PDB file of C-alpha atoms in Angstrom:
ATOM      1  CA  UNK I  25     -62.989  44.011 -60.750  1.00 46.00           C
ATOM      2  CA  UNK I  26     -62.139  46.903 -58.440  1.00 46.00           C
ATOM      3  CA  UNK I  27     -64.311  49.433 -60.718  1.00 55.00           C
ATOM      4  CA  UNK I  28     -67.208  47.072 -61.116  1.00 67.00           C
ATOM      5  CA  UNK I  29     -67.329  45.825 -57.467  1.00 72.00           C
ATOM      6  CA  UNK I  30     -68.236  48.874 -54.855  1.00 79.00           C
ATOM      7  CA  UNK I  31     -65.833  49.125 -51.583  1.00 81.00           C
ATOM      8  CA  UNK I  32     -68.349  46.468 -49.721  1.00 81.00           C
ATOM      9  CA  UNK I  33     -68.812  44.069 -52.181  1.00 85.00           C
ATOM     10  CA  UNK I  34     -65.082  43.916 -52.742  1.00 88.00           C
ATOM     11  CA  UNK I  35     -64.195  43.666 -49.141  1.00 89.00           C
ATOM     12  CA  UNK I  36     -66.756  40.582 -49.028  1.00 89.00           C
ATOM     13  CA  UNK I  37     -64.715  38.875 -52.033  1.00 90.00           C
ATOM     14  CA  UNK I  38     -61.204  39.309 -50.475  1.00 92.00           C
ATOM     15  CA  UNK I  39     -62.328  38.362 -47.075  1.00 94.00           C
ATOM     16  CA  UNK I  40     -64.246  35.122 -48.728  1.00 93.00           C
ATOM     17  CA  UNK I  41     -61.081  34.298 -50.233  1.00 93.00           C
ATOM     18  CA  UNK I  42     -58.818  34.956 -47.166  1.00 94.00           C
ATOM     19  CA  UNK I  43     -61.122  32.560 -45.146  1.00 95.00           C
ATOM     20  CA  UNK I  44     -61.745  30.068 -47.683  1.00 94.00           C
ATOM     21  CA  UNK I  45     -57.742  29.731 -47.765  1.00 95.00           C
ATOM     22  CA  UNK I  46     -56.979  29.551 -44.484  1.00 96.00           C
ATOM     23  CA  UNK I  47     -59.725  27.463 -43.855  1.00 96.00           C
ATOM     24  CA  UNK I  48     -58.655  24.843 -46.601  1.00 95.00           C
ATOM     25  CA  UNK I  49     -55.039  25.213 -44.889  1.00 96.00           C
ATOM     26  CA  UNK I  50     -56.470  24.537 -41.559  1.00 95.00           C
ATOM     27  CA  UNK I  51     -58.122  21.536 -42.342  1.00 95.00           C
ATOM     28  CA  UNK I  52     -55.560  19.814 -44.760  1.00 95.00           C
ATOM     29  CA  UNK I  53     -53.186  18.223 -42.509  1.00 95.00           C
ATOM     30  CA  UNK I  54     -55.782  17.142 -39.793  1.00 96.00           C
ATOM     31  CA  UNK I  55     -57.819  15.546 -42.892  1.00 96.00           C
ATOM     32  CA  UNK I  56     -55.052  13.593 -44.436  1.00 95.00           C
ATOM     33  CA  UNK I  57     -54.622  12.138 -41.251  1.00 94.00           C
ATOM     34  CA  UNK I  58     -58.239  11.206 -40.237  1.00 95.00           C
ATOM     35  CA  UNK I  59     -58.896   9.766 -43.639  1.00 95.00           C
ATOM     36  CA  UNK I  60     -55.785   7.650 -43.591  1.00 93.00           C
ATOM     37  CA  UNK I  61     -56.907   6.699 -39.924  1.00 93.00           C
ATOM     38  CA  UNK I  62     -60.691   5.638 -40.806  1.00 94.00           C
ATOM     39  CA  UNK I  63     -58.846   3.951 -44.339  1.00 91.00           C
ATOM     40  CA  UNK I  64     -56.206   1.959 -42.822  1.00 89.00           C
ATOM     41  CA  UNK I  65     -56.738   1.675 -38.631  1.00 88.00           C
ATOM     42  CA  UNK I  66     -58.632  -0.469 -36.764  1.00 88.00           C
ATOM     43  CA  UNK I  67     -59.457   1.074 -32.997  1.00 89.00           C
ATOM     44  CA  UNK I  68     -62.479   0.891 -31.060  1.00 91.00           C
ATOM     45  CA  UNK I  69     -64.817   4.027 -31.352  1.00 89.00           C
ATOM     46  CA  UNK I  70     -63.838   3.880 -35.119  1.00 90.00           C
ATOM     47  CA  UNK I  71     -67.564   4.253 -36.141  1.00 92.00           C
ATOM     48  CA  UNK I  72     -68.053   6.895 -33.679  1.00 93.00           C
ATOM     49  CA  UNK I  73     -65.441   9.189 -35.001  1.00 93.00           C
ATOM     50  CA  UNK I  74     -66.611   8.083 -38.293  1.00 92.00           C
ATOM     51  CA  UNK I  75     -69.855   9.656 -37.455  1.00 93.00           C
ATOM     52  CA  UNK I  76     -68.655  12.705 -35.651  1.00 93.00           C
ATOM     53  CA  UNK I  77     -66.374  13.823 -38.834  1.00 94.00           C
ATOM     54  CA  UNK I  78     -69.433  13.651 -40.722  1.00 93.00           C
ATOM     55  CA  UNK I  79     -71.695  15.434 -38.265  1.00 93.00           C
ATOM     56  CA  UNK I  80     -71.350  19.278 -40.032  1.00 93.00           C
ATOM     57  CA  UNK I  81     -72.757  17.598 -43.173  1.00 90.00           C
ATOM     58  CA  UNK I  82     -75.933  16.248 -41.587  1.00 91.00           C
ATOM     59  CA  UNK I  83     -76.603  18.800 -38.811  1.00 92.00           C
ATOM     60  CA  UNK I  84     -78.491  22.274 -40.054  1.00 93.00           C
ATOM     61  CA  UNK I  85     -75.239  24.628 -40.482  1.00 94.00           C
ATOM     62  CA  UNK I  86     -77.037  27.059 -37.746  1.00 94.00           C
ATOM     63  CA  UNK I  87     -77.033  24.155 -34.874  1.00 95.00           C
ATOM     64  CA  UNK I  88     -72.899  23.430 -36.100  1.00 94.00           C
ATOM     65  CA  UNK I  89     -72.438  28.081 -35.815  1.00 94.00           C
ATOM     66  CA  UNK I  90     -74.352  27.630 -32.631  1.00 94.00           C
ATOM     67  CA  UNK I  91     -72.125  24.445 -30.942  1.00 94.00           C
ATOM     68  CA  UNK I  92     -69.029  26.341 -32.280  1.00 94.00           C
ATOM     69  CA  UNK I  93     -70.088  29.565 -30.632  1.00 92.00           C
ATOM     70  CA  UNK I  94     -71.097  27.640 -27.020  1.00 92.00           C
ATOM     71  CA  UNK I  95     -67.517  25.918 -27.657  1.00 92.00           C
ATOM     72  CA  UNK I  96     -65.453  28.856 -28.832  1.00 93.00           C
ATOM     73  CA  UNK I  97     -66.937  31.969 -28.160  1.00 88.00           C
ATOM     74  CA  UNK I  98     -65.344  34.293 -25.610  1.00 84.00           C
ATOM     75  CA  UNK I  99     -67.477  32.525 -22.480  1.00 85.00           C
ATOM     76  CA  UNK I 100     -67.138  29.248 -23.982  1.00 84.00           C
ATOM     77  CA  UNK I 101     -65.714  25.927 -22.952  1.00 86.00           C
ATOM     78  CA  UNK I 102     -62.425  26.117 -25.172  1.00 90.00           C
ATOM     79  CA  UNK I 103     -62.834  29.860 -26.222  1.00 87.00           C
ATOM     80  CA  UNK I 104     -62.522  31.171 -22.693  1.00 87.00           C
ATOM     81  CA  UNK I 105     -59.276  29.757 -22.151  1.00 88.00           C
ATOM     82  CA  UNK I 106     -57.974  30.515 -26.100  1.00 89.00           C
ATOM     83  CA  UNK I 107     -59.248  34.481 -25.010  1.00 86.00           C
ATOM     84  CA  UNK I 108     -56.666  34.428 -22.116  1.00 85.00           C
ATOM     85  CA  UNK I 109     -54.033  33.680 -24.572  1.00 86.00           C
ATOM     86  CA  UNK I 110     -55.058  36.556 -26.876  1.00 85.00           C
ATOM     87  CA  UNK I 111     -56.792  34.061 -29.318  1.00 88.00           C
ATOM     88  CA  UNK I 112     -60.417  34.871 -30.103  1.00 87.00           C
ATOM     89  CA  UNK I 113     -62.546  33.399 -32.828  1.00 91.00           C
ATOM     90  CA  UNK I 114     -65.921  34.604 -32.312  1.00 86.00           C
ATOM     91  CA  UNK I 115     -67.059  37.693 -34.358  1.00 88.00           C
ATOM     92  CA  UNK I 116     -63.822  37.543 -35.699  1.00 91.00           C
ATOM     93  CA  UNK I 117     -62.673  36.809 -39.263  1.00 93.00           C
ATOM     94  CA  UNK I 118     -60.585  33.818 -37.963  1.00 93.00           C
ATOM     95  CA  UNK I 119     -63.846  32.856 -36.331  1.00 93.00           C
ATOM     96  CA  UNK I 120     -65.214  32.480 -40.098  1.00 94.00           C
ATOM     97  CA  UNK I 121     -62.188  30.498 -41.154  1.00 95.00           C
ATOM     98  CA  UNK I 122     -62.816  28.004 -38.159  1.00 95.00           C
ATOM     99  CA  UNK I 123     -66.527  27.432 -38.718  1.00 95.00           C
ATOM    100  CA  UNK I 124     -65.847  27.320 -42.915  1.00 95.00           C
ATOM    101  CA  UNK I 125     -63.044  24.702 -42.093  1.00 96.00           C
ATOM    102  CA  UNK I 126     -65.449  22.446 -39.429  1.00 96.00           C
ATOM    103  CA  UNK I 127     -68.153  22.157 -42.508  1.00 95.00           C
ATOM    104  CA  UNK I 128     -65.459  21.572 -45.095  1.00 94.00           C
ATOM    105  CA  UNK I 129     -63.585  18.975 -43.227  1.00 96.00           C
ATOM    106  CA  UNK I 130     -65.980  15.964 -44.278  1.00 95.00           C
ATOM    107  CA  UNK I 131     -65.960  16.831 -47.841  1.00 92.00           C
ATOM    108  CA  UNK I 132     -62.315  16.846 -47.440  1.00 94.00           C
ATOM    109  CA  UNK I 133     -61.936  13.621 -45.590  1.00 95.00           C
ATOM    110  CA  UNK I 134     -64.240  11.650 -47.820  1.00 92.00           C
ATOM    111  CA  UNK I 135     -61.938  12.705 -50.935  1.00 89.00           C
ATOM    112  CA  UNK I 136     -58.809  11.551 -49.374  1.00 93.00           C
ATOM    113  CA  UNK I 137     -60.099   8.528 -47.733  1.00 92.00           C
ATOM    114  CA  UNK I 138     -61.874   7.291 -51.292  1.00 89.00           C
ATOM    115  CA  UNK I 139     -58.231   7.734 -52.785  1.00 89.00           C
ATOM    116  CA  UNK I 140     -56.511   5.807 -50.314  1.00 91.00           C
ATOM    117  CA  UNK I 141     -59.005   2.979 -50.074  1.00 89.00           C
ATOM    118  CA  UNK I 142     -58.352   2.837 -53.742  1.00 85.00           C
ATOM    119  CA  UNK I 143     -54.849   2.467 -53.321  1.00 86.00           C
ATOM    120  CA  UNK I 144     -52.908  -0.735 -53.531  1.00 82.00           C
ATOM    121  CA  UNK I 145     -52.228  -1.743 -49.994  1.00 83.00           C
ATOM    122  CA  UNK I 146     -49.361  -4.071 -51.339  1.00 85.00           C
ATOM    123  CA  UNK I 147     -47.306  -0.924 -52.202  1.00 82.00           C
ATOM    124  CA  UNK I 148     -47.043  -0.342 -48.866  1.00 82.00           C
ATOM    125  CA  UNK I 149     -46.446  -3.175 -47.450  1.00 83.00           C
ATOM    126  CA  UNK I 150     -43.555  -3.758 -49.953  1.00 85.00           C
ATOM    127  CA  UNK I 151     -41.888  -0.370 -48.750  1.00 82.00           C
ATOM    128  CA  UNK I 152     -42.328  -2.297 -45.146  1.00 83.00           C
ATOM    129  CA  UNK I 153     -40.569  -5.275 -46.034  1.00 85.00           C
ATOM    130  CA  UNK I 154     -37.411  -3.060 -47.572  1.00 81.00           C
ATOM    131  CA  UNK I 155     -37.384  -1.533 -43.817  1.00 81.00           C
ATOM    132  CA  UNK I 156     -38.869   1.605 -44.721  1.00 79.00           C
ATOM    133  CA  UNK I 157     -40.730   3.093 -41.375  1.00 85.00           C
ATOM    134  CA  UNK I 158     -44.240   3.744 -41.617  1.00 83.00           C
ATOM    135  CA  UNK I 159     -44.080   7.218 -41.483  1.00 85.00           C
ATOM    136  CA  UNK I 160     -41.182   7.456 -44.319  1.00 88.00           C
ATOM    137  CA  UNK I 161     -43.935   4.961 -46.428  1.00 86.00           C
ATOM    138  CA  UNK I 162     -46.765   7.426 -46.147  1.00 88.00           C
ATOM    139  CA  UNK I 163     -44.239  10.479 -46.940  1.00 86.00           C
ATOM    140  CA  UNK I 164     -42.751   8.685 -49.778  1.00 87.00           C
ATOM    141  CA  UNK I 165     -45.236   6.158 -50.936  1.00 86.00           C
ATOM    142  CA  UNK I 166     -49.035   7.182 -49.693  1.00 89.00           C
ATOM    143  CA  UNK I 167     -48.974  10.651 -49.928  1.00 90.00           C
ATOM    144  CA  UNK I 168     -47.640  10.940 -53.486  1.00 87.00           C
ATOM    145  CA  UNK I 169     -50.149   8.105 -54.429  1.00 87.00           C
ATOM    146  CA  UNK I 170     -53.226  10.046 -53.352  1.00 89.00           C
ATOM    147  CA  UNK I 171     -52.189  13.287 -54.342  1.00 87.00           C
ATOM    148  CA  UNK I 172     -55.113  13.677 -56.955  1.00 84.00           C
ATOM    149  CA  UNK I 173     -57.384  12.690 -53.946  1.00 87.00           C
ATOM    150  CA  UNK I 174     -55.971  15.528 -52.070  1.00 91.00           C
ATOM    151  CA  UNK I 175     -56.021  18.035 -54.428  1.00 88.00           C
ATOM    152  CA  UNK I 176     -59.938  16.969 -55.455  1.00 86.00           C
ATOM    153  CA  UNK I 177     -60.399  17.346 -51.702  1.00 90.00           C
ATOM    154  CA  UNK I 178     -58.911  20.677 -50.981  1.00 92.00           C
ATOM    155  CA  UNK I 179     -60.908  21.993 -54.172  1.00 89.00           C
ATOM    156  CA  UNK I 180     -64.021  20.756 -52.343  1.00 87.00           C
ATOM    157  CA  UNK I 181     -63.091  21.957 -49.450  1.00 92.00           C
ATOM    158  CA  UNK I 182     -62.346  25.523 -50.799  1.00 92.00           C
ATOM    159  CA  UNK I 183     -65.406  25.633 -52.463  1.00 89.00           C
ATOM    160  CA  UNK I 184     -67.670  24.902 -49.500  1.00 90.00           C
ATOM    161  CA  UNK I 185     -65.513  26.970 -47.717  1.00 93.00           C
ATOM    162  CA  UNK I 186     -66.264  30.239 -50.144  1.00 91.00           C
ATOM    163  CA  UNK I 187     -69.971  29.139 -49.850  1.00 89.00           C
ATOM    164  CA  UNK I 188     -70.971  28.406 -46.622  1.00 92.00           C
ATOM    165  CA  UNK I 189     -73.052  30.839 -44.951  1.00 93.00           C
ATOM    166  CA  UNK I 190     -75.271  29.225 -41.927  1.00 92.00           C
ATOM    167  CA  UNK I 191     -72.409  28.268 -39.281  1.00 93.00           C
ATOM    168  CA  UNK I 192     -70.756  31.510 -40.169  1.00 93.00           C
ATOM    169  CA  UNK I 193     -72.831  33.889 -39.808  1.00 93.00           C
ATOM    170  CA  UNK I 194     -74.389  32.136 -36.553  1.00 92.00           C
ATOM    171  CA  UNK I 195     -70.744  32.183 -34.925  1.00 93.00           C
ATOM    172  CA  UNK I 196     -69.246  35.213 -36.509  1.00 92.00           C
ATOM    173  CA  UNK I 197     -72.212  37.630 -37.289  1.00 91.00           C
ATOM    174  CA  UNK I 198     -72.469  39.745 -40.243  1.00 89.00           C
ATOM    175  CA  UNK I 199     -70.561  42.744 -40.120  1.00 88.00           C
ATOM    176  CA  UNK I 200     -69.044  44.691 -42.914  1.00 87.00           C
ATOM    177  CA  UNK I 201     -65.589  44.814 -43.323  1.00 84.00           C
ATOM    178  CA  UNK I 202     -64.766  42.256 -40.854  1.00 88.00           C
ATOM    179  CA  UNK I 203     -66.786  38.938 -41.018  1.00 90.00           C
ATOM    180  CA  UNK I 204     -69.060  39.370 -44.068  1.00 92.00           C
ATOM    181  CA  UNK I 205     -68.589  37.022 -46.549  1.00 92.00           C
ATOM    182  CA  UNK I 206     -69.805  36.718 -49.746  1.00 92.00           C
ATOM    183  CA  UNK I 207     -72.359  34.619 -48.894  1.00 92.00           C
ATOM    184  CA  UNK I 208     -73.629  36.939 -46.248  1.00 92.00           C
ATOM    185  CA  UNK I 209     -72.795  40.152 -48.755  1.00 91.00           C
ATOM    186  CA  UNK I 210     -75.499  38.309 -51.216  1.00 92.00           C
ATOM    187  CA  UNK I 211     -78.158  37.660 -48.433  1.00 91.00           C
ATOM    188  CA  UNK I 212     -77.855  41.434 -46.868  1.00 91.00           C
ATOM    189  CA  UNK I 213     -78.313  43.156 -50.501  1.00 90.00           C
ATOM    190  CA  UNK I 214     -81.208  40.752 -50.947  1.00 90.00           C
ATOM    191  CA  UNK I 215     -82.869  42.468 -47.793  1.00 90.00           C
ATOM    192  CA  UNK I 216     -82.597  45.777 -49.184  1.00 87.00           C
ATOM    193  CA  UNK I 217     -84.373  47.456 -51.700  1.00 88.00           C
ATOM    194  CA  UNK I 218     -82.435  48.021 -55.048  1.00 85.00           C
ATOM    195  CA  UNK I 219     -79.611  45.717 -53.668  1.00 85.00           C
ATOM    196  CA  UNK I 220     -80.743  43.312 -56.256  1.00 88.00           C
ATOM    197  CA  UNK I 221     -77.918  44.501 -58.765  1.00 88.00           C
ATOM    198  CA  UNK I 222     -74.961  44.275 -56.168  1.00 86.00           C
ATOM    199  CA  UNK I 223     -75.960  40.761 -55.127  1.00 88.00           C
ATOM    200  CA  UNK I 224     -76.471  39.520 -58.838  1.00 90.00           C
ATOM    201  CA  UNK I 225     -72.342  40.978 -59.106  1.00 89.00           C
ATOM    202  CA  UNK I 226     -71.410  38.807 -56.063  1.00 90.00           C
ATOM    203  CA  UNK I 227     -73.115  35.597 -57.672  1.00 91.00           C
ATOM    204  CA  UNK I 228     -71.030  35.882 -60.733  1.00 90.00           C
ATOM    205  CA  UNK I 229     -68.256  36.332 -58.614  1.00 89.00           C
ATOM    206  CA  UNK I 230     -68.791  33.446 -56.683  1.00 88.00           C
ATOM    207  CA  UNK I 231     -69.668  31.190 -60.162  1.00 89.00           C
ATOM    208  CA  UNK I 232     -66.044  32.650 -61.696  1.00 88.00           C
ATOM    209  CA  UNK I 233     -64.101  31.718 -58.780  1.00 85.00           C
ATOM    210  CA  UNK I 234     -65.367  28.214 -58.180  1.00 83.00           C
ATOM    211  CA  UNK I 235     -65.107  27.627 -62.128  1.00 86.00           C
ATOM    212  CA  UNK I 236     -61.893  28.702 -61.969  1.00 85.00           C
ATOM    213  CA  UNK I 237     -60.736  26.419 -58.715  1.00 81.00           C
ATOM    214  CA  UNK I 238     -62.602  23.725 -60.737  1.00 80.00           C
ATOM    215  CA  UNK I 239     -60.685  24.302 -63.754  1.00 83.00           C
ATOM    216  CA  UNK I 240     -57.371  24.238 -62.190  1.00 80.00           C
ATOM    217  CA  UNK I 241     -57.815  21.598 -60.198  1.00 76.00           C
ATOM    218  CA  UNK I 242     -58.641  19.398 -62.938  1.00 77.00           C
ATOM    219  CA  UNK I 243     -55.490  20.494 -64.892  1.00 79.00           C
ATOM    220  CA  UNK I 244     -53.087  20.269 -61.898  1.00 76.00           C
ATOM    221  CA  UNK I 245     -54.989  16.590 -61.341  1.00 70.00           C
ATOM    222  CA  UNK I 246     -54.742  15.384 -64.352  1.00 76.00           C
ATOM    223  CA  UNK I 247     -50.492  16.724 -64.388  1.00 75.00           C
ATOM    224  CA  UNK I 248     -50.090  14.577 -60.935  1.00 69.00           C
ATOM    225  CA  UNK I 249     -51.534  11.647 -62.265  1.00 69.00           C
ATOM    226  CA  UNK I 250     -49.143  11.688 -65.027  1.00 74.00           C
ATOM    227  CA  UNK I 251     -46.398  12.225 -62.615  1.00 70.00           C
ATOM    228  CA  UNK I 252     -47.368   9.539 -60.466  1.00 61.00           C
ATOM    229  CA  UNK I 253     -48.295   6.668 -63.316  1.00 68.00           C
ATOM    230  CA  UNK I 254     -45.142   8.093 -64.786  1.00 66.00           C
ATOM    231  CA  UNK I 255     -42.765   7.514 -61.536  1.00 60.00           C
TER     232      UNK I 255
END
C-alpha cells in the first residue's frame, strides 16, 4: 500500500485510523454509561439530556465544529483552562479525535441503548435479589448481555469517525501531516487539477477499511451472541 499511495495519502490514512480509534475508545465508556442511564433511570431533565446527546446528528457538522472551536480552542471557555495545563485540542490531531468522538457519540449511544432496552430487566432483578450490588450486576450481568450492542455501537462510531469531515475541518483545519484525515485529503485532492486519481485511491482505501471493520464486527458479533446464549 505504501507503493500505491504517496506519502501525503499514506499520512492521511494513518492519521484517520489513529483519530477513529481514539475517538471510538474515548466515546465508549461514557457512551455505555449514558445509554444505560437513558434506558434504565428516571431523572429530571432526561429528555433534555437525550436531546443534547443526539444534537450532533441534527446540527450541521460545521456548526458542531464551530461550537467545539469556541469551547475548546485556546481562547475558548474550556480550551483556555486546558491550555494552561498543556492540553491543546485546536489544530491538533487530538482535536480531530475529539470532534470525531462528539459526532460519533450519538450513534454509539443509540446502538447500546437499544441493546439494553431489548434485554430482559428480570435478569438484573434476579441478581439483585441474590444480594449482588448494582455495580456488580452491571459488570457481570448487563455488560455481557449487551456486548453485541456495544460492538455494533463501536463499529458505527469508528465508521463515523473515519468519515467525519465538517466538524473536523472546522475545528482543526486541514493541515497535511497534522490534521488532514482521509475525508479532508479527498476534498483537497479534488480541489486541484489532476488530483482525481489520488482522491479515487483514498476513496478505495475508505471502502476497504469500512468493509473490513463491518465484516470483522459481524464475525465477532456472532461469536459474542453464541457465547452469551451458551453462558
